[in-house]
Amino acid sequence: MTAKARVLVVDDSPTMRGLIKAVLRSDPGIDVVGEAGDAMEARNAIKQLNPDVITLDVEMPNMNGIEFLDKIMKLRPMPVIMVSTLTNRGAEATLAALELGAFDCVGKPLPGDPSPFSGLAETVKAAARSQRHRPDPVSADNSAPLAAAYAAPSDYQPSRKIIAIGASTGGVEALIAVLTKFPANCPPTVITQHMPATFTKSFAERLNRLCAPQVKEAEDGDRLEIGRIYLAPGGSRHLEISNAMAPRCILTDGDPVNGHRPSVDVLFNSVSVLAGAKAVGVILTGMGRDGAAGLLKMRQAGATTIGQNEKTCVVYGMPRVAQEIGAVGIQLPLNMIGEEILKSTTTTSRKDRVA
């Protein structure tokens, strides 16, 4: 029998702690071993209770969640799930937490939410199973692009290809690692990252500060251009591409696919139809199976397909399913994926191969 995930709930609001505990205790695979109202209480509870996972409020008195997370990751690395308000301020703080090594983020429910913290229990159990490693923190200088440290060849010339990337849990760190290797003249790139609606705009702005190409949250009708990266907005619509003569982003209504909207499968399916062999598909760390079937369609259409390997994934879910069904042409550690994309999108790109 699998051991229960032992969780410590940290939030300065007794009401919020009670709600989180009630949601987690409804799952037989989780044991809420304690709670804390601030960082000092949490530090003592960690020592006494040795939890597998912590849920951590972003905004707390005395020491906020980001500062406390940084100390945890330096002194006692463990899976931490950030709980944040769905505001721009909360989004910025949560992105900083994910870059510091938080496992994932969840939004605090709005008044009247019929299913508060839906999916939190599954995230907690995945966190308990994960093997976390403290990542290399991203430069604190938000104004300086990091791409210069990973410069593409000076003679890089993009071929007429489209890059499509899908990610979920752990995707913030993974996307930064990949995209900061892109040159300013990278092929048009479309991305679906599972993330709350209020977070994607802040994440796109963060990537734009870090990367040599221009990064933006995708808008309906955006024309795909060299040197541009388009991030699917979280929330109510899927990101697809259409119009073979002048490819564009389109945001479409539709039910969630694989439990997600936007869905990686929806994006990959549209790329397979529109671009065929003139595309590169990349599936990064994430829970579940979203994107695996779409990546297989891309490979069957002749596209180069790349999957992140198990050792470097925060959660080897989406890439694992893609590998198992034969969707992955090349499986690589995270630090090699950016270079491989560039090699596959030059005017002399290599043929698809299986690593």
Coordinates of C-alpha atoms in Angstrom, one line a residue:
M1 CA 0.0 0.0 0.0
T2 CA 1.3 3.4 -1.0
A3 CA 2.1 5.6 2.0
K4 CA 0.0 8.7 2.5
A5 CA 1.4 12.1 1.6
R6 CA 2.1 13.9 4.8
V7 CA 1.2 17.6 4.5
L8 CA 1.8 20.8 6.5
V9 CA -0.6 23.6 5.7
V10 CA 0.9 27.1 6.2
D11 CA -1.4 30.2 5.9
D12 CA -2.0 33.2 8.1
S13 CA -5.8 32.9 7.7
P14 CA -7.5 30.3 10.0
T15 CA -10.4 30.2 7.5
M16 CA -8.1 29.4 4.6
R17 CA -6.2 26.8 6.6
G18 CA -9.5 25.2 7.5
L19 CA -10.6 25.1 3.8
I20 CA -7.3 23.6 2.6
K21 CA -7.3 21.0 5.4
A22 CA -10.9 20.0 4.6
V23 CA -10.1 19.6 0.9
L24 CA -7.0 17.5 1.5
R25 CA -8.5 15.4 4.3
S26 CA -11.3 14.3 1.9
D27 CA -8.6 12.4 -0.1
P28 CA -7.6 9.0 1.5
G29 CA -4.1 9.3 0.1
I30 CA -3.3 12.4 2.2
D31 CA -2.6 13.0 5.9
V32 CA -2.7 16.6 7.1
V33 CA -0.1 16.4 9.9
G34 CA -0.1 20.0 11.0
E35 CA -0.7 23.6 10.3
A36 CA 1.0 27.0 10.9
G37 CA 0.0 30.6 10.8
D38 CA 3.4 32.2 10.0
A39 CA 7.0 31.3 9.0
M40 CA 8.2 30.9 12.6
E41 CA 5.5 28.4 13.4
A42 CA 6.1 26.6 10.1
R43 CA 9.8 26.3 10.8
N44 CA 9.1 24.6 14.1
A45 CA 6.5 22.4 12.6
I46 CA 8.8 21.2 9.8
K47 CA 11.4 20.2 12.4
Q48 CA 8.8 18.4 14.6
L49 CA 6.6 16.8 11.9
N50 CA 9.0 16.2 9.0
P51 CA 6.2 16.6 6.3
D52 CA 6.5 15.3 2.8
V53 CA 4.9 18.4 1.3
I54 CA 4.1 22.0 2.4
T55 CA 1.3 24.2 1.1
L56 CA 2.5 27.8 1.6
D57 CA 0.7 31.1 1.5
V58 CA 2.5 33.7 -0.6
E59 CA 1.5 36.6 1.5
M60 CA 2.1 36.3 5.3
P61 CA 3.1 38.6 8.1
N62 CA 6.6 38.9 9.4
M63 CA 8.2 36.8 6.7
N64 CA 6.4 36.4 3.4
G65 CA 6.1 33.1 1.6
I66 CA 8.8 33.9 -1.0
E67 CA 11.4 34.7 1.7
F68 CA 10.5 31.6 3.6
L69 CA 10.5 29.4 0.5
D70 CA 14.0 30.6 -0.3
K71 CA 15.2 29.5 3.2
I72 CA 13.5 26.1 2.8
M73 CA 15.2 25.5 -0.5
K74 CA 18.6 26.5 0.8
L75 CA 18.4 24.6 4.2
R76 CA 15.9 21.8 3.6
P77 CA 14.8 21.3 0.0
M78 CA 11.3 19.8 -0.2
P79 CA 8.2 20.0 -2.3
V80 CA 6.3 23.2 -1.7
I81 CA 3.0 24.2 -3.3
M82 CA 2.4 27.9 -3.3
V83 CA -1.1 29.2 -2.5
S84 CA -1.7 32.6 -4.1
T85 CA -4.4 35.2 -4.7
L86 CA -5.4 35.4 -8.3
T87 CA -4.1 39.0 -8.8
N88 CA -1.3 40.5 -10.7
R89 CA 0.7 41.0 -7.5
G90 CA 0.0 37.4 -6.5
A91 CA 1.1 36.3 -10.0
E92 CA 4.4 38.0 -9.8
A93 CA 5.2 36.6 -6.4
T94 CA 4.1 33.1 -7.5
L95 CA 6.4 33.2 -10.6
A96 CA 9.3 34.1 -8.3
A97 CA 8.4 31.2 -6.1
L98 CA 8.4 28.8 -9.1
E99 CA 11.8 30.0 -10.2
L100 CA 13.1 29.4 -6.6
G101 CA 12.0 25.8 -6.9
A102 CA 8.3 25.6 -5.7
F103 CA 6.7 22.5 -7.0
D104 CA 3.5 24.2 -8.3
C105 CA 1.1 27.0 -7.6
V106 CA -2.6 27.0 -6.9
G107 CA -5.0 30.0 -6.8
K108 CA -7.1 30.9 -3.7
P109 CA -10.8 30.5 -4.6
L110 CA -12.9 33.4 -5.3
P111 CA -16.2 34.0 -3.4
G112 CA -18.9 31.6 -4.6
D113 CA -16.4 29.1 -6.2
P114 CA -18.3 25.8 -6.3
S115 CA -15.1 23.7 -6.3
P116 CA -12.5 25.5 -4.2
F117 CA -9.0 24.1 -4.6
S118 CA -10.1 21.5 -7.2
G119 CA -7.0 19.5 -8.2
L120 CA -5.0 20.4 -5.1
A121 CA -5.1 16.9 -3.7
E122 CA -3.7 15.4 -6.9
T123 CA -1.0 18.1 -6.9
V124 CA 0.0 17.3 -3.3
K125 CA 0.2 13.6 -4.1
A126 CA 2.3 14.2 -7.2
A127 CA 4.6 16.5 -5.1
A128 CA 5.1 13.8 -2.5
R129 CA 6.2 11.4 -5.2
S130 CA 8.5 13.8 -6.9
Q131 CA 12.2 14.1 -6.4
R132 CA 13.0 17.8 -6.0
H133 CA 16.3 19.4 -6.7
R134 CA 17.1 23.0 -6.1
P135 CA 17.3 24.7 -9.5
D136 CA 19.8 27.3 -10.5
P137 CA 18.1 30.5 -9.7
V138 CA 17.4 32.9 -12.5
S139 CA 19.3 36.2 -12.5
A140 CA 17.8 38.7 -10.2
D141 CA 18.5 41.4 -12.8
N142 CA 15.2 41.3 -14.7
S143 CA 16.4 43.9 -17.2
A144 CA 19.3 41.8 -18.6
P145 CA 18.5 39.1 -21.1
L146 CA 20.0 35.8 -20.2
A147 CA 20.1 34.6 -23.7
A148 CA 23.6 36.0 -24.2
A149 CA 25.0 33.3 -21.9
Y150 CA 23.6 30.7 -24.3
A151 CA 24.3 32.4 -27.6
A152 CA 23.2 30.6 -30.7
P153 CA 25.8 30.3 -33.5
S154 CA 26.4 33.7 -35.1
D155 CA 25.4 32.4 -38.5
Y156 CA 22.1 30.9 -37.3
Q157 CA 19.4 31.3 -40.0
P158 CA 16.0 30.0 -39.1
S159 CA 14.3 27.7 -41.6
R160 CA 10.6 28.1 -42.4
K161 CA 9.5 26.1 -39.4
I162 CA 7.1 26.6 -36.5
I163 CA 8.1 25.6 -32.9
A164 CA 5.3 24.3 -30.6
I165 CA 6.0 23.7 -26.9
G166 CA 3.8 22.2 -24.2
A167 CA 4.4 22.2 -20.4
S168 CA 2.7 21.9 -17.1
T169 CA 4.1 21.4 -13.5
G170 CA 7.7 22.6 -13.5
G171 CA 7.2 24.4 -16.7
V172 CA 8.2 27.8 -15.5
E173 CA 11.8 26.7 -14.8
A174 CA 11.8 24.5 -17.9
L175 CA 10.6 27.1 -20.3
I176 CA 13.1 29.7 -19.0
A177 CA 15.9 27.1 -19.4
V178 CA 14.9 26.5 -23.0
L179 CA 13.8 29.9 -24.3
T180 CA 16.8 31.8 -22.9
K181 CA 18.9 29.8 -25.4
F182 CA 16.8 31.2 -28.4
P183 CA 18.4 33.9 -30.6
A184 CA 16.6 37.1 -31.4
N185 CA 15.7 35.6 -34.8
C186 CA 14.2 32.4 -33.6
P187 CA 11.4 30.7 -35.6
P188 CA 7.9 31.6 -34.6
T189 CA 7.1 29.7 -31.4
V190 CA 3.8 28.9 -29.8
I191 CA 3.5 27.7 -26.2
T192 CA 0.8 26.2 -24.0
Q193 CA 1.7 26.2 -20.3
H194 CA -0.9 25.0 -17.8
M195 CA -1.3 28.1 -15.6
P196 CA -4.1 30.1 -14.0
A197 CA -5.5 32.9 -16.2
T198 CA -4.1 35.8 -14.2
F199 CA -0.6 34.3 -14.2
T200 CA 0.1 33.9 -18.0
K201 CA 0.3 37.7 -18.8
S202 CA 2.9 38.2 -16.0
F203 CA 4.8 35.1 -17.1
A204 CA 4.9 36.3 -20.7
E205 CA 6.2 39.6 -19.5
R206 CA 8.8 37.9 -17.3
L207 CA 10.0 35.8 -20.3
N208 CA 10.2 38.9 -22.5
R209 CA 12.6 40.4 -20.0
L210 CA 14.8 37.3 -19.9
C211 CA 14.8 36.3 -23.6
A212 CA 16.3 37.7 -26.7
P213 CA 13.2 37.2 -28.9
Q214 CA 10.0 39.1 -28.1
V215 CA 7.6 37.2 -25.9
K216 CA 3.9 38.1 -25.5
E217 CA 0.6 36.6 -24.3
A218 CA -1.1 35.4 -27.5
E219 CA -4.0 37.4 -28.9
D220 CA -6.6 36.2 -31.4
G221 CA -5.3 37.0 -34.9
D222 CA -1.6 37.4 -34.0
R223 CA 0.5 36.7 -37.1
L224 CA 3.3 34.2 -36.5
E225 CA 6.6 36.0 -37.1
I226 CA 10.3 35.3 -36.8
G227 CA 11.7 36.4 -33.5
R228 CA 8.3 36.2 -31.7
I229 CA 7.1 33.8 -29.0
Y230 CA 3.4 33.5 -28.2
L231 CA 2.2 32.1 -24.8
A232 CA -1.4 30.8 -24.6
P233 CA -3.5 32.9 -22.2
G234 CA -4.8 30.8 -19.3
G235 CA -8.5 30.5 -18.8
S236 CA -11.4 30.1 -21.1
R237 CA -10.0 29.4 -24.6
H238 CA -7.5 27.1 -26.4
L239 CA -4.6 28.3 -28.5
E240 CA -4.4 27.0 -32.1
I241 CA -2.7 28.1 -35.3
S242 CA -4.5 28.5 -38.6
N243 CA -4.1 29.9 -42.2
A244 CA -1.4 28.1 -44.1
M245 CA -0.5 31.1 -46.3
A246 CA 0.0 33.5 -43.3
P247 CA -0.1 31.5 -40.1
R248 CA -1.8 33.1 -37.2
C249 CA -2.8 32.4 -33.6
I250 CA -6.4 31.8 -33.0
L251 CA -8.1 31.5 -29.6
T252 CA -11.0 29.1 -29.7
D253 CA -13.8 28.2 -27.4
G254 CA -14.3 24.6 -26.3
D255 CA -14.5 22.3 -23.4
P256 CA -11.4 21.4 -21.5
V257 CA -9.3 18.7 -23.1
N258 CA -7.5 16.3 -20.7
G259 CA -8.8 18.5 -18.0
H260 CA -7.1 21.6 -19.3
R261 CA -8.0 24.8 -21.2
P262 CA -5.9 25.8 -22.9
S263 CA -4.7 22.3 -23.8
V264 CA -1.4 21.2 -25.3
D265 CA -3.1 18.6 -27.4
V266 CA -5.3 21.2 -29.1
L267 CA -2.3 23.3 -29.9
F268 CA -0.2 20.3 -31.2
N269 CA -3.1 19.0 -33.3
S270 CA -3.5 22.3 -35.1
V271 CA 0.3 22.5 -35.7
S272 CA 0.3 19.0 -37.1
V273 CA -2.4 19.9 -39.6
L274 CA -1.1 23.3 -40.6
A275 CA 2.7 22.8 -40.6
G276 CA 3.2 19.1 -41.0
A277 CA 7.0 18.4 -41.4
K278 CA 7.7 22.1 -41.1
A279 CA 7.4 22.1 -37.4
V280 CA 9.2 21.1 -34.2
G281 CA 7.1 19.8 -31.2
V282 CA 8.5 19.8 -27.7
I283 CA 6.9 18.3 -24.6
L284 CA 8.3 19.3 -21.2
T285 CA 7.7 18.4 -17.6
G286 CA 4.1 18.1 -16.4
M287 CA 1.4 16.0 -14.7
G288 CA -1.0 13.9 -16.7
R289 CA -1.0 13.1 -20.4
D290 CA -2.0 16.4 -22.1
G291 CA 0.1 16.8 -25.3
A292 CA 1.1 13.2 -25.8
A293 CA -1.5 12.4 -28.5
G294 CA -1.0 15.7 -30.2
L295 CA 2.8 15.2 -30.3
L296 CA 2.3 11.8 -31.9
K297 CA 0.2 13.4 -34.6
M298 CA 3.0 15.9 -35.2
R299 CA 5.5 13.1 -35.5
Q300 CA 3.3 11.2 -37.9
A301 CA 3.0 14.3 -40.0
G302 CA 6.8 14.5 -40.3
A303 CA 7.6 17.0 -37.6
T304 CA 10.7 16.7 -35.4
T305 CA 9.5 15.8 -31.8
I306 CA 11.5 16.3 -28.6
G307 CA 10.7 15.1 -25.1
Q308 CA 12.3 16.0 -21.8
N309 CA 13.9 13.1 -20.0
E310 CA 12.8 11.7 -16.7
K311 CA 15.8 12.7 -14.7
T312 CA 15.4 16.4 -15.4
C313 CA 11.5 16.6 -15.1
V314 CA 9.8 17.9 -12.0
V315 CA 7.0 15.5 -12.9
Y316 CA 7.7 12.9 -15.6
G317 CA 4.0 12.6 -16.6
M318 CA 3.3 14.2 -20.0
P319 CA 6.7 13.4 -21.4
R320 CA 6.5 9.8 -20.1
V321 CA 3.1 9.2 -21.9
A322 CA 4.5 10.8 -25.1
Q323 CA 7.5 8.5 -24.9
E324 CA 5.4 5.4 -24.3
I325 CA 3.1 5.9 -27.3
G326 CA 6.0 6.7 -29.7
A327 CA 5.4 10.4 -30.0
V328 CA 9.0 11.4 -29.0
G329 CA 11.6 11.3 -31.7
I330 CA 14.4 12.6 -29.5
Q331 CA 14.5 12.4 -25.7
L332 CA 17.0 14.8 -24.0
P333 CA 17.8 16.4 -20.6
L334 CA 16.5 19.9 -20.2
N335 CA 19.8 21.6 -20.7
M336 CA 20.2 20.2 -24.2
I337 CA 16.7 20.9 -25.5
G338 CA 17.2 24.5 -26.5
E339 CA 20.3 23.6 -28.6
E340 CA 18.5 20.7 -30.2
I341 CA 15.6 23.0 -31.2
L342 CA 18.0 25.4 -32.9
K343 CA 19.8 22.5 -34.7
S344 CA 16.4 21.3 -35.9
T345 CA 15.3 24.7 -37.2
T346 CA 18.3 26.0 -39.1
T347 CA 18.3 25.9 -42.9
T348 CA 20.4 22.7 -42.6
S349 CA 18.4 20.9 -39.9
R350 CA 19.2 17.3 -39.1
K351 CA 16.8 14.4 -39.7
D352 CA 14.6 13.1 -36.9
R353 CA 16.4 10.6 -34.8
V354 CA 15.7 8.5 -31.7
A355 CA 18.1 9.1 -28.8

